[in-house]
PDB file of C-alpha atoms in Angstrom:
ATOM      1  CA  ASP A 274    -193.977 -41.874 -74.155  1.00  0.00           C
ATOM      2  CA  ILE A 275    -193.491 -45.593 -73.629  1.00  0.00           C
ATOM      3  CA  GLN A 276    -193.735 -47.683 -76.791  1.00  0.00           C
ATOM      4  CA  MET A 277    -195.121 -51.220 -76.880  1.00  0.00           C
ATOM      5  CA  THR A 278    -193.667 -53.599 -79.458  1.00  0.00           C
ATOM      6  CA  GLN A 279    -195.144 -57.018 -80.161  1.00  0.00           C
ATOM      7  CA  SER A 280    -193.483 -59.905 -81.937  1.00  0.00           C
ATOM      8  CA  PRO A 281    -194.073 -61.571 -84.201  1.00  0.00           C
ATOM      9  CA  SER A 282    -196.518 -59.493 -86.242  1.00  0.00           C
ATOM     10  CA  SER A 283    -198.144 -62.689 -87.447  1.00  0.00           C
ATOM     11  CA  LEU A 284    -197.765 -66.403 -87.013  1.00  0.00           C
ATOM     12  CA  SER A 285    -199.221 -69.591 -88.368  1.00  0.00           C
ATOM     13  CA  ALA A 286    -199.387 -72.703 -86.194  1.00  0.00           C
ATOM     14  CA  SER A 287    -201.123 -76.065 -86.134  1.00  0.00           C
ATOM     15  CA  VAL A 288    -204.027 -77.016 -83.908  1.00  0.00           C
ATOM     16  CA  GLY A 289    -202.612 -78.217 -80.612  1.00  0.00           C
ATOM     17  CA  ASP A 290    -199.370 -76.252 -80.894  1.00  0.00           C
ATOM     18  CA  ARG A 291    -198.032 -74.079 -78.101  1.00  0.00           C
ATOM     19  CA  VAL A 292    -198.016 -70.451 -79.237  1.00  0.00           C
ATOM     20  CA  THR A 293    -196.079 -67.606 -77.610  1.00  0.00           C
ATOM     21  CA  ILE A 294    -196.468 -63.891 -78.332  1.00  0.00           C
ATOM     22  CA  THR A 295    -194.046 -61.348 -76.930  1.00  0.00           C
ATOM     23  CA  CYS A 296    -194.689 -57.745 -75.908  1.00  0.00           C
ATOM     24  CA  ARG A 297    -191.831 -55.430 -75.013  1.00  0.00           C
ATOM     25  CA  ALA A 298    -192.134 -52.017 -73.349  1.00  0.00           C
ATOM     26  CA  SER A 299    -189.549 -49.337 -74.092  1.00  0.00           C
ATOM     27  CA  GLN A 300    -189.419 -48.577 -70.350  1.00  0.00           C
ATOM     28  CA  GLY A 301    -190.399 -50.557 -67.274  1.00  0.00           C
ATOM     29  CA  ILE A 302    -194.118 -50.767 -66.539  1.00  0.00           C
ATOM     30  CA  SER A 303    -194.032 -53.170 -63.582  1.00  0.00           C
ATOM     31  CA  ASN A 304    -196.920 -55.585 -64.216  1.00  0.00           C
ATOM     32  CA  TYR A 305    -199.374 -53.033 -65.594  1.00  0.00           C
ATOM     33  CA  LEU A 306    -200.065 -54.989 -68.764  1.00  0.00           C
ATOM     34  CA  ALA A 307    -203.229 -56.359 -70.311  1.00  0.00           C
ATOM     35  CA  TRP A 308    -203.807 -58.680 -73.268  1.00  0.00           C
ATOM     36  CA  TYR A 309    -206.803 -58.588 -75.607  1.00  0.00           C
ATOM     37  CA  GLN A 310    -208.119 -60.893 -78.300  1.00  0.00           C
ATOM     38  CA  GLN A 311    -209.921 -59.508 -81.337  1.00  0.00           C
ATOM     39  CA  LYS A 312    -211.536 -62.039 -83.625  1.00  0.00           C
ATOM     40  CA  PRO A 313    -212.235 -60.985 -87.236  1.00  0.00           C
ATOM     41  CA  GLY A 314    -215.123 -58.529 -87.367  1.00  0.00           C
ATOM     42  CA  LYS A 315    -215.565 -58.570 -83.587  1.00  0.00           C
ATOM     43  CA  VAL A 316    -214.959 -56.298 -80.641  1.00  0.00           C
ATOM     44  CA  PRO A 317    -211.776 -56.714 -78.561  1.00  0.00           C
ATOM     45  CA  LYS A 318    -212.056 -59.004 -75.556  1.00  0.00           C
ATOM     46  CA  LEU A 319    -210.011 -58.729 -72.368  1.00  0.00           C
ATOM     47  CA  LEU A 320    -208.002 -61.911 -71.764  1.00  0.00           C
ATOM     48  CA  ILE A 321    -205.421 -61.080 -69.097  1.00  0.00           C
ATOM     49  CA  TYR A 322    -204.592 -58.169 -66.785  1.00  0.00           C
ATOM     50  CA  THR A 323    -201.802 -57.402 -64.333  1.00  0.00           C
ATOM     51  CA  ALA A 324    -199.652 -59.371 -66.776  1.00  0.00           C
ATOM     52  CA  SER A 325    -200.812 -62.790 -65.577  1.00  0.00           C
ATOM     53  CA  THR A 326    -204.361 -62.659 -64.136  1.00  0.00           C
ATOM     54  CA  LEU A 327    -206.863 -64.470 -66.312  1.00  0.00           C
ATOM     55  CA  GLN A 328    -210.115 -62.574 -66.865  1.00  0.00           C
ATOM     56  CA  SER A 329    -213.221 -64.461 -65.769  1.00  0.00           C
ATOM     57  CA  GLY A 330    -214.461 -66.888 -68.406  1.00  0.00           C
ATOM     58  CA  VAL A 331    -211.236 -67.031 -70.397  1.00  0.00           C
ATOM     59  CA  PRO A 332    -210.058 -70.596 -71.121  1.00  0.00           C
ATOM     60  CA  SER A 333    -207.136 -71.795 -69.022  1.00  0.00           C
ATOM     61  CA  ARG A 334    -205.049 -72.538 -72.122  1.00  0.00           C
ATOM     62  CA  PHE A 335    -204.297 -68.803 -72.144  1.00  0.00           C
ATOM     63  CA  SER A 336    -201.636 -67.555 -69.755  1.00  0.00           C
ATOM     64  CA  GLY A 337    -199.509 -64.467 -69.326  1.00  0.00           C
ATOM     65  CA  SER A 338    -196.189 -63.762 -67.693  1.00  0.00           C
ATOM     66  CA  GLY A 339    -193.562 -61.086 -67.337  1.00  0.00           C
ATOM     67  CA  SER A 340    -192.766 -57.904 -65.483  1.00  0.00           C
ATOM     68  CA  GLY A 341    -190.831 -54.750 -66.160  1.00  0.00           C
ATOM     69  CA  THR A 342    -190.262 -54.560 -69.894  1.00  0.00           C
ATOM     70  CA  ASP A 343    -190.784 -58.093 -71.236  1.00  0.00           C
ATOM     71  CA  PHE A 344    -194.079 -59.942 -71.318  1.00  0.00           C
ATOM     72  CA  THR A 345    -195.490 -63.039 -72.986  1.00  0.00           C
ATOM     73  CA  LEU A 346    -198.920 -64.376 -73.857  1.00  0.00           C
ATOM     74  CA  THR A 347    -198.995 -68.148 -74.250  1.00  0.00           C
ATOM     75  CA  ILE A 348    -201.680 -70.351 -75.738  1.00  0.00           C
ATOM     76  CA  SER A 349    -200.807 -73.817 -74.483  1.00  0.00           C
ATOM     77  CA  SER A 350    -202.757 -75.731 -77.133  1.00  0.00           C
ATOM     78  CA  LEU A 351    -203.962 -73.682 -80.089  1.00  0.00           C
ATOM     79  CA  GLN A 352    -207.616 -74.188 -81.032  1.00  0.00           C
ATOM     80  CA  PRO A 353    -209.414 -73.161 -84.228  1.00  0.00           C
ATOM     81  CA  GLU A 354    -211.452 -70.594 -82.282  1.00  0.00           C
ATOM     82  CA  ASP A 355    -208.239 -68.837 -81.227  1.00  0.00           C
ATOM     83  CA  VAL A 356    -207.761 -67.392 -84.711  1.00  0.00           C
ATOM     84  CA  ALA A 357    -207.588 -63.689 -83.929  1.00  0.00           C
ATOM     85  CA  THR A 358    -205.341 -60.698 -83.523  1.00  0.00           C
ATOM     86  CA  TYR A 359    -203.865 -60.281 -80.050  1.00  0.00           C
ATOM     87  CA  TYR A 360    -202.917 -56.928 -78.543  1.00  0.00           C
ATOM     88  CA  CYS A 361    -200.994 -55.987 -75.438  1.00  0.00           C
ATOM     89  CA  GLN A 362    -201.738 -52.696 -73.643  1.00  0.00           C
ATOM     90  CA  LYS A 363    -199.840 -50.893 -70.929  1.00  0.00           C
ATOM     91  CA  TYR A 364    -201.723 -49.049 -68.205  1.00  0.00           C
ATOM     92  CA  ASN A 365    -199.170 -47.856 -65.696  1.00  0.00           C
ATOM     93  CA  SER A 366    -199.726 -44.267 -66.810  1.00  0.00           C
ATOM     94  CA  ALA A 367    -201.232 -42.282 -69.673  1.00  0.00           C
ATOM     95  CA  PRO A 368    -201.111 -42.681 -72.606  1.00  0.00           C
ATOM     96  CA  TRP A 369    -202.507 -46.221 -72.339  1.00  0.00           C
ATOM     97  CA  THR A 370    -200.745 -47.523 -75.421  1.00  0.00           C
ATOM     98  CA  PHE A 371    -201.510 -50.716 -77.310  1.00  0.00           C
ATOM     99  CA  GLY A 372    -199.003 -52.874 -79.127  1.00  0.00           C
ATOM    100  CA  GLN A 373    -199.370 -53.136 -82.890  1.00  0.00           C
ATOM    101  CA  GLY A 374    -200.979 -56.570 -82.710  1.00  0.00           C
ATOM    102  CA  THR A 375    -200.087 -60.171 -83.534  1.00  0.00           C
ATOM    103  CA  LYS A 376    -202.252 -62.046 -85.992  1.00  0.00           C
ATOM    104  CA  VAL A 377    -202.610 -65.754 -85.227  1.00  0.00           C
ATOM    105  CA  GLU A 378    -203.695 -68.159 -87.954  1.00  0.00           C
ATOM    106  CA  ILE A 379    -204.090 -71.908 -88.255  1.00  0.00           C
ATOM    107  CA  LYS A 380    -201.623 -73.725 -90.491  1.00  0.00           C
TER     108      LYS A 380
ATOM    109  CA  GLU B 920    -225.742 -57.254 -68.504  1.00  0.00           C
ATOM    110  CA  VAL B 921    -223.266 -54.510 -69.323  1.00  0.00           C
ATOM    111  CA  GLN B 922    -224.078 -52.672 -72.531  1.00  0.00           C
ATOM    112  CA  LEU B 923    -222.275 -49.817 -74.232  1.00  0.00           C
ATOM    113  CA  VAL B 924    -223.987 -48.314 -77.270  1.00  0.00           C
ATOM    114  CA  GLU B 925    -222.145 -45.751 -79.348  1.00  0.00           C
ATOM    115  CA  SER B 926    -223.719 -43.354 -81.819  1.00  0.00           C
ATOM    116  CA  GLY B 927    -222.856 -40.243 -83.775  1.00  0.00           C
ATOM    117  CA  GLY B 928    -220.475 -41.609 -86.353  1.00  0.00           C
ATOM    118  CA  ASP B 929    -220.848 -40.141 -89.818  1.00  0.00           C
ATOM    119  CA  LEU B 930    -219.129 -38.961 -92.980  1.00  0.00           C
ATOM    120  CA  VAL B 931    -217.617 -35.538 -92.377  1.00  0.00           C
ATOM    121  CA  GLN B 932    -215.361 -33.253 -94.401  1.00  0.00           C
ATOM    122  CA  PRO B 933    -211.800 -32.476 -93.308  1.00  0.00           C
ATOM    123  CA  GLY B 934    -211.843 -29.655 -90.787  1.00  0.00           C
ATOM    124  CA  GLY B 935    -215.343 -30.550 -89.657  1.00  0.00           C
ATOM    125  CA  SER B 936    -216.695 -31.554 -86.271  1.00  0.00           C
ATOM    126  CA  LEU B 937    -218.602 -34.473 -84.838  1.00  0.00           C
ATOM    127  CA  ARG B 938    -219.827 -35.541 -81.399  1.00  0.00           C
ATOM    128  CA  LEU B 939    -219.907 -39.191 -80.438  1.00  0.00           C
ATOM    129  CA  SER B 940    -222.054 -40.545 -77.621  1.00  0.00           C
ATOM    130  CA  CYS B 941    -221.934 -43.787 -75.671  1.00  0.00           C
ATOM    131  CA  VAL B 942    -224.894 -44.792 -73.530  1.00  0.00           C
ATOM    132  CA  ALA B 943    -224.062 -47.246 -70.764  1.00  0.00           C
ATOM    133  CA  SER B 944    -226.300 -49.686 -68.936  1.00  0.00           C
ATOM    134  CA  GLY B 945    -225.996 -52.705 -66.672  1.00  0.00           C
ATOM    135  CA  PHE B 946    -223.484 -51.207 -64.252  1.00  0.00           C
ATOM    136  CA  THR B 947    -223.018 -48.140 -62.043  1.00  0.00           C
ATOM    137  CA  PHE B 948    -221.671 -45.779 -64.693  1.00  0.00           C
ATOM    138  CA  SER B 949    -220.547 -43.131 -62.213  1.00  0.00           C
ATOM    139  CA  GLY B 950    -218.245 -45.634 -60.527  1.00  0.00           C
ATOM    140  CA  TYR B 951    -215.981 -46.324 -63.482  1.00  0.00           C
ATOM    141  CA  ALA B 952    -213.495 -44.522 -65.660  1.00  0.00           C
ATOM    142  CA  MET B 953    -214.216 -44.702 -69.374  1.00  0.00           C
ATOM    143  CA  SER B 954    -212.204 -44.382 -72.557  1.00  0.00           C
ATOM    144  CA  TRP B 955    -212.493 -44.053 -76.303  1.00  0.00           C
ATOM    145  CA  VAL B 956    -210.373 -46.390 -78.422  1.00  0.00           C
ATOM    146  CA  ARG B 957    -210.283 -46.250 -82.209  1.00  0.00           C
ATOM    147  CA  GLN B 958    -209.344 -48.613 -84.991  1.00  0.00           C
ATOM    148  CA  ALA B 959    -208.602 -47.377 -88.487  1.00  0.00           C
ATOM    149  CA  PRO B 960    -209.679 -49.717 -91.303  1.00  0.00           C
ATOM    150  CA  GLY B 961    -207.418 -52.777 -91.322  1.00  0.00           C
ATOM    151  CA  LYS B 962    -205.231 -51.354 -88.557  1.00  0.00           C
ATOM    152  CA  GLY B 963    -204.615 -51.915 -84.867  1.00  0.00           C
ATOM    153  CA  LEU B 964    -206.144 -50.432 -81.736  1.00  0.00           C
ATOM    154  CA  GLU B 965    -205.294 -46.873 -80.703  1.00  0.00           C
ATOM    155  CA  TRP B 966    -206.304 -45.470 -77.323  1.00  0.00           C
ATOM    156  CA  VAL B 967    -207.700 -41.958 -77.916  1.00  0.00           C
ATOM    157  CA  SER B 968    -208.943 -40.476 -74.652  1.00  0.00           C
ATOM    158  CA  GLY B 969    -209.932 -41.385 -71.111  1.00  0.00           C
ATOM    159  CA  ILE B 970    -211.915 -39.816 -68.295  1.00  0.00           C
ATOM    160  CA  SER B 971    -212.072 -40.592 -64.601  1.00  0.00           C
ATOM    161  CA  HIS B 972    -215.270 -41.784 -62.962  1.00  0.00           C
ATOM    162  CA  SER B 973    -216.070 -38.296 -61.675  1.00  0.00           C
ATOM    163  CA  GLY B 974    -215.091 -36.538 -64.883  1.00  0.00           C
ATOM    164  CA  ILE B 975    -212.485 -34.444 -63.091  1.00  0.00           C
ATOM    165  CA  ASN B 976    -209.477 -36.042 -64.785  1.00  0.00           C
ATOM    166  CA  THR B 977    -209.183 -36.330 -68.553  1.00  0.00           C
ATOM    167  CA  TYR B 978    -206.433 -37.786 -70.710  1.00  0.00           C
ATOM    168  CA  TYR B 979    -205.641 -37.612 -74.422  1.00  0.00           C
ATOM    169  CA  ALA B 980    -203.364 -39.217 -76.959  1.00  0.00           C
ATOM    170  CA  ASP B 981    -200.949 -36.756 -78.530  1.00  0.00           C
ATOM    171  CA  SER B 982    -202.594 -37.376 -81.903  1.00  0.00           C
ATOM    172  CA  VAL B 983    -205.873 -35.785 -80.757  1.00  0.00           C
ATOM    173  CA  LYS B 984    -204.796 -33.406 -78.006  1.00  0.00           C
ATOM    174  CA  GLY B 985    -206.255 -29.936 -78.539  1.00  0.00           C
ATOM    175  CA  ARG B 986    -208.797 -31.204 -81.083  1.00  0.00           C
ATOM    176  CA  PHE B 987    -210.877 -33.758 -79.156  1.00  0.00           C
ATOM    177  CA  THR B 988    -212.680 -33.303 -75.835  1.00  0.00           C
ATOM    178  CA  ILE B 989    -213.959 -36.159 -73.697  1.00  0.00           C
ATOM    179  CA  SER B 990    -216.765 -35.622 -71.210  1.00  0.00           C
ATOM    180  CA  ARG B 991    -219.430 -37.539 -69.356  1.00  0.00           C
ATOM    181  CA  ASP B 992    -222.851 -36.982 -67.854  1.00  0.00           C
ATOM    182  CA  ASN B 993    -223.249 -39.385 -64.957  1.00  0.00           C
ATOM    183  CA  SER B 994    -226.905 -38.412 -64.552  1.00  0.00           C
ATOM    184  CA  LYS B 995    -227.520 -39.726 -68.075  1.00  0.00           C
ATOM    185  CA  ASP B 996    -225.048 -42.649 -67.981  1.00  0.00           C
ATOM    186  CA  THR B 997    -223.495 -41.211 -71.122  1.00  0.00           C
ATOM    187  CA  LEU B 998    -219.948 -40.679 -72.365  1.00  0.00           C
ATOM    188  CA  TYR B 999    -219.128 -38.158 -75.081  1.00  0.00           C
ATOM    189  CA  LEU B1000    -216.307 -37.370 -77.470  1.00  0.00           C
ATOM    190  CA  GLN B1001    -216.366 -33.978 -79.163  1.00  0.00           C
ATOM    191  CA  MET B1002    -214.138 -34.118 -82.221  1.00  0.00           C
ATOM    192  CA  ASN B1003    -213.082 -30.874 -83.934  1.00  0.00           C
ATOM    193  CA  SER B1004    -210.687 -30.081 -86.778  1.00  0.00           C
ATOM    194  CA  LEU B1005    -211.099 -33.601 -88.113  1.00  0.00           C
ATOM    195  CA  ARG B1006    -208.454 -35.040 -90.426  1.00  0.00           C
ATOM    196  CA  ALA B1007    -208.435 -37.942 -92.853  1.00  0.00           C
ATOM    197  CA  GLU B1008    -206.277 -39.894 -90.397  1.00  0.00           C
ATOM    198  CA  ASP B1009    -209.091 -39.729 -87.819  1.00  0.00           C
ATOM    199  CA  THR B1010    -211.104 -42.112 -89.997  1.00  0.00           C
ATOM    200  CA  ALA B1011    -211.796 -45.154 -87.825  1.00  0.00           C
ATOM    201  CA  VAL B1012    -214.283 -47.148 -85.847  1.00  0.00           C
ATOM    202  CA  TYR B1013    -214.526 -45.508 -82.436  1.00  0.00           C
ATOM    203  CA  TYR B1014    -215.161 -47.803 -79.478  1.00  0.00           C
ATOM    204  CA  CYS B1015    -216.380 -46.807 -76.063  1.00  0.00           C
ATOM    205  CA  ALA B1016    -214.652 -48.926 -73.403  1.00  0.00           C
ATOM    206  CA  LYS B1017    -215.305 -49.432 -69.691  1.00  0.00           C
ATOM    207  CA  ASP B1018    -212.467 -49.479 -67.213  1.00  0.00           C
ATOM    208  CA  HIS B1019    -212.139 -52.678 -65.159  1.00  0.00           C
ATOM    209  CA  THR B1020    -210.709 -51.675 -61.814  1.00  0.00           C
ATOM    210  CA  GLY B1021    -209.790 -47.990 -62.032  1.00  0.00           C
ATOM    211  CA  LEU B1022    -206.577 -48.723 -63.889  1.00  0.00           C
ATOM    212  CA  TYR B1023    -207.572 -47.952 -67.479  1.00  0.00           C
ATOM    213  CA  TYR B1024    -207.675 -51.374 -68.983  1.00  0.00           C
ATOM    214  CA  PHE B1025    -210.977 -52.376 -70.445  1.00  0.00           C
ATOM    215  CA  ASP B1026    -213.349 -55.219 -69.672  1.00  0.00           C
ATOM    216  CA  TYR B1027    -216.316 -54.157 -71.799  1.00  0.00           C
ATOM    217  CA  TRP B1028    -216.418 -52.563 -75.229  1.00  0.00           C
ATOM    218  CA  GLY B1029    -219.221 -51.174 -77.332  1.00  0.00           C
ATOM    219  CA  GLN B1030    -219.818 -52.271 -80.909  1.00  0.00           C
ATOM    220  CA  GLY B1031    -218.263 -49.093 -82.261  1.00  0.00           C
ATOM    221  CA  THR B1032    -219.347 -46.222 -84.480  1.00  0.00           C
ATOM    222  CA  LEU B1033    -217.680 -45.406 -87.795  1.00  0.00           C
ATOM    223  CA  VAL B1034    -216.253 -41.957 -88.419  1.00  0.00           C
ATOM    224  CA  THR B1035    -215.182 -41.224 -91.983  1.00  0.00           C
ATOM    225  CA  VAL B1036    -213.327 -38.013 -92.752  1.00  0.00           C
ATOM    226  CA  SER B1037    -213.290 -37.360 -96.465  1.00  0.00           C
ATOM    227  CA  SER B1038    -214.139 -34.679 -98.994  1.00  0.00           C
TER     228      SER B1038
END
C-alpha cells in the first residue's frame, strides 16, 4: 500500500507568516490528493482536492500544488483561525490513506 | 443542507459486536459513494471502509478487513458499519463521510459516534 508522510508534524508561526506543509507519497499518485483542516474539537473540513483545486468557500490564502509523489499546502498569510491540524489524503486507489497530520499553532 | 447523523456508538467488550448507522439528508444519497473514517483519541484520521453509490463495490482498510462490513440502504438513505470481533485498538470516534465526485475524497462529514472497546 502507498504510504503518505507529512512534514513537519507540527509548526509554530506568527500571524501573517507564510506556512508550507509537505505531503509525500511512497509511490506516484498523479494529482489524486486532497487536503483537510481539522480545528480542535471539530469535524474535518475539505480544503483542496485534485492537489490544487480550492473547495468552495475556502479562503484564497490556502493553496495546494504538486503531482506524482510530492505535494504542498501553503497558507499565504497565517490567521488565528487557521490553528488546526491539517491532513493530506490520497484517493487514486484504495486504501484511501491519510497522512499523519500537521499541527499548526500561532507563535 | 447536507446532514449526516451517526448513531450506534457504545462501550463494548473486546470480541463484541456493534452496528453503526449514518442517516443522510439534503442530497441524493443513492448518487454518492460513502465511507467511514475513524479517529482514535488524540490521534489522526484513519480511513476504515468505503462503498460505491450502488453498494456493489466495497473497500476496507487492512486493519478491519474480515471483521467489519459496510453496507447501505438507499431506500432509507442510510449507511451502516457492522463491526465484529472488536479490539481495544478499534476505540475511536467513527465518522460517516460523503464522497465529493465519485473519487473517494470527502466534502461532508458527520459529527461522529464514539466506540469504546474495553473490559
